Amino acid sequence: MVQKASLFQQFYVLLYKQYLLLARNKALTFFRLTTPFWATLIYFIVFKSLSGKVDKPNFNPIESIVSDYQVGADYDLQYNFGNISDANKQIILNSIQTTMGWQSSRMMELSGDIDQLDYFDGQLTSQVNSNMSFASVFFDQVNDTNIYYNLAYNQNDGLVKSSLIIQYQWGMSDQLRYAKAIRYAIEKGIIDVFSQGQAKVTTYNQEAPNFLADNGLPPSTTILAMFYPTFIVFGITFPFILFVYLIVEEKERKIRSYLRAFGVIDTIYFSTWIIDGMLVALFNTIVIMIFGYAAKIQFISNCASSVIFVVLMTYQLSLVGIGVLLSSLLSRTRAAMIFAVIIYCVALAGSIVLSMMTDVLYGLWSDKAKYYNWLIAFQVISPLNFLKLMVDISTVTINANFNSFAGNQNIKGGEYEWSNFVNHINTTNGDRPVTTSYNTNSYIFIATLIYLFLAWVFDKVIPDDFGGRRVPWFFATKSFWWPDSVPEEIHEHDLHTHINSSDPDIQSESTNVNLDNFDNYSLVVRNLVKRYGSKKVVDNLSFSAEKGKIIAMLGHNGAGKTTTINMITGQTTITGGNIFVHGYNVNTQIDYVKTMLGLCPQFDVYWPDFTAREHLTIMTLVKEKRTNIKHDINEILQSVRLSSVADNIVSSYSGGMRRRLSVAIGIIGDPQVIVLDEPTTGIDPANRRYIWKLIKSIKKDKLILLTTHSMEEADALGDKIIIMDGGKLSGAGTSLHLKDRFGTGYKLHLVTTNIEEAQRLVQHHLPIAKLDRINSMNLVYTIPSMEQLSSFLKFLTVEKSIDKLITDWQIQNTTLEDVFLQMVRKPEDKK
């Protein structure tokens, strides 16, 4: 008795399959493993090209510092002069209005004794304030020679009516330029107070040195460093596209369904793909970390190595989960690649945008944000969550370079530790706490588990090329988790058939199985129905077969043969009826049925870059335990005449050679029931007869069910012929029985030297003969029975006088093809 393969053996064999995929798909594997390296290398080269030292700043005189910026607030400036005298107050106001070119209506006085901290706090927390201004200034004259002032401006001016608060991380904004102009006007007014308007002020635009705090590099390198997360996204997300291509291609080639038909557990199958993706992810993570530390890239070198490792691995695991989910939802590589590229582009574009405007992201947590529920997307869509993690880390680790009143400011990047990872992020956008990096990373992991669960469910529910398989709530049924390991108890009503035919052969075939002889049959099909929409592809089909027999199924294209085969092997769900294989019900015990089946599908299913020997090794070991597998594989390769090319990749095979490999896969492993769907299609005549000999030699103690369009093949192999027409059983019986019942008799072929004379001779001695056709000097007659023909044949043999008239003759029995054409003709044609 063949021992079923254990879960560990299936897992091990499928891991071997993944190794072969990595080893043979050299181009795809190269890009999957080196994209992070190229991304890091490009970043390093660009960084080095920008890191020339700045020797001195540029001094550019300008005609006017005042810009034509249009404020979005109600006023350009609010002011409070405190204890400044009215005379000095007027001098300063006149200077500001003259310098800025303002009307008095563009300014508003804040009268009275005002607490500056309370005032600015009110300006920050109020989104819509009728007295809101672009800038506010508070003066204080401490003595006759000193006037102090505090000036603040709204760097978000123009966006105060928006639901999101956007701040620039680098570069001088229009708001800052305008604020500098106001500062210049205020200081010019103060100078006029003390100089009585006699001092002349000359203005130059001076760019600050821009040196970074620790290494003196120009600001362009700081800007590039802010975009390093984009390079990471590119490096680790691009392999995701290739992963999706590989896993969906295997499904498109029907390998996924083929492995399932051989009893491969879905969870085992997906787990090996997950390990494949995670090994690639581990390699890419190590590459990024090694080069990041070696090149002293701040994002990596300033971050705790364990944090970087966890973040990158969690994100790549989520990409693997998305890839597995896409493979369950889609069965065409083109469609899957479109979705994968869209995900890639969204992640890449998002990283670019958020590298420039961090507060676009953090603004989602602002109390000014109207659409707080946008955060749900960040908690469900892992690429978006990953972008937030990149921003969280970069805002701490990367040097900050920004403009202020004092010039260009540079803040050295700090260390990002686990304390930063688990604590809330401090922002000035409002009172809602920003989600911690730890929680964000947890959301990615939880989303990954959801992706994998949905992939597992959809893989069993969504119809593939063979149709749907399970109901959506299958995981809530007892039979799924605890299937019966013994054949179900059969009742009489399970074998009862609904016969709507008066044909005695159909009646006999539909009723020949009962409870007393049920165990004698390897296959029992009763009242089988398959619908696609409103169309019945298989209509109330019933037949049976015993072990040690070869059953040949005949039928024109669309008759329902392959659909019936797919229902027997569990690749297509059954609409109605029952199928029993050695007592096991295909409807409820398909996992056990698969352990007894060998399958050669209608179309060749293979890995193009695997050898025939590797195919047979994988397909045997996922099904059963073998102690002498090399010997068994060599024997089967020899039996299908593939020994000489056993170690060549299958993509180099001809169509006939690939078909012989499919037959070998179907019969290997000593299955109790072998299903061969058109096994010799495309095979040359010599090898076809060799395959016939092989099929006959293995039928002992087995049931072989084959479909074919070759009447010669069915006649040569079939112990029983099943003829289908329009999804129904049209006839059943041995080849001889069908010929006797439906045949038109015998064909008499005569070769003559005189057509008219030969016709008169036949009419005289064999009046029941019916002339079918005349072809040149050949006559073809149909004679109903051998009894009537035998006397005429004796006459032809004995009577030498007619040798000159009848030079040759031949008798031909009715062929199976004649019977088939007779049985599947339209009713009106039969009449």
Coordinates of C-alpha atoms in Angstrom, one line a residue, residues 733-745 813-820:
G733 CA -20.6 -1.0 -23.9
T734 CA -17.7 -2.9 -25.4
S735 CA -16.5 -1.9 -28.9
L736 CA -17.8 -5.2 -30.3
H737 CA -21.2 -4.7 -28.7
L738 CA -21.6 -1.2 -30.0
K739 CA -20.5 -2.3 -33.5
D740 CA -23.0 -5.2 -33.5
R741 CA -25.8 -3.0 -32.3
F742 CA -25.2 0.2 -34.2
G743 CA -23.1 -0.9 -37.1
T744 CA -24.5 -0.8 -40.6
G745 CA -23.1 -4.3 -41.5
N813 CA -16.3 -4.6 -40.7
T814 CA -18.1 -1.6 -39.3
T815 CA -15.6 0.7 -37.6
L816 CA -16.1 2.4 -34.2
E817 CA -16.0 5.7 -36.0
D818 CA -19.0 4.6 -38.0
V819 CA -20.8 3.7 -34.8
F820 CA -19.8 7.0 -33.2

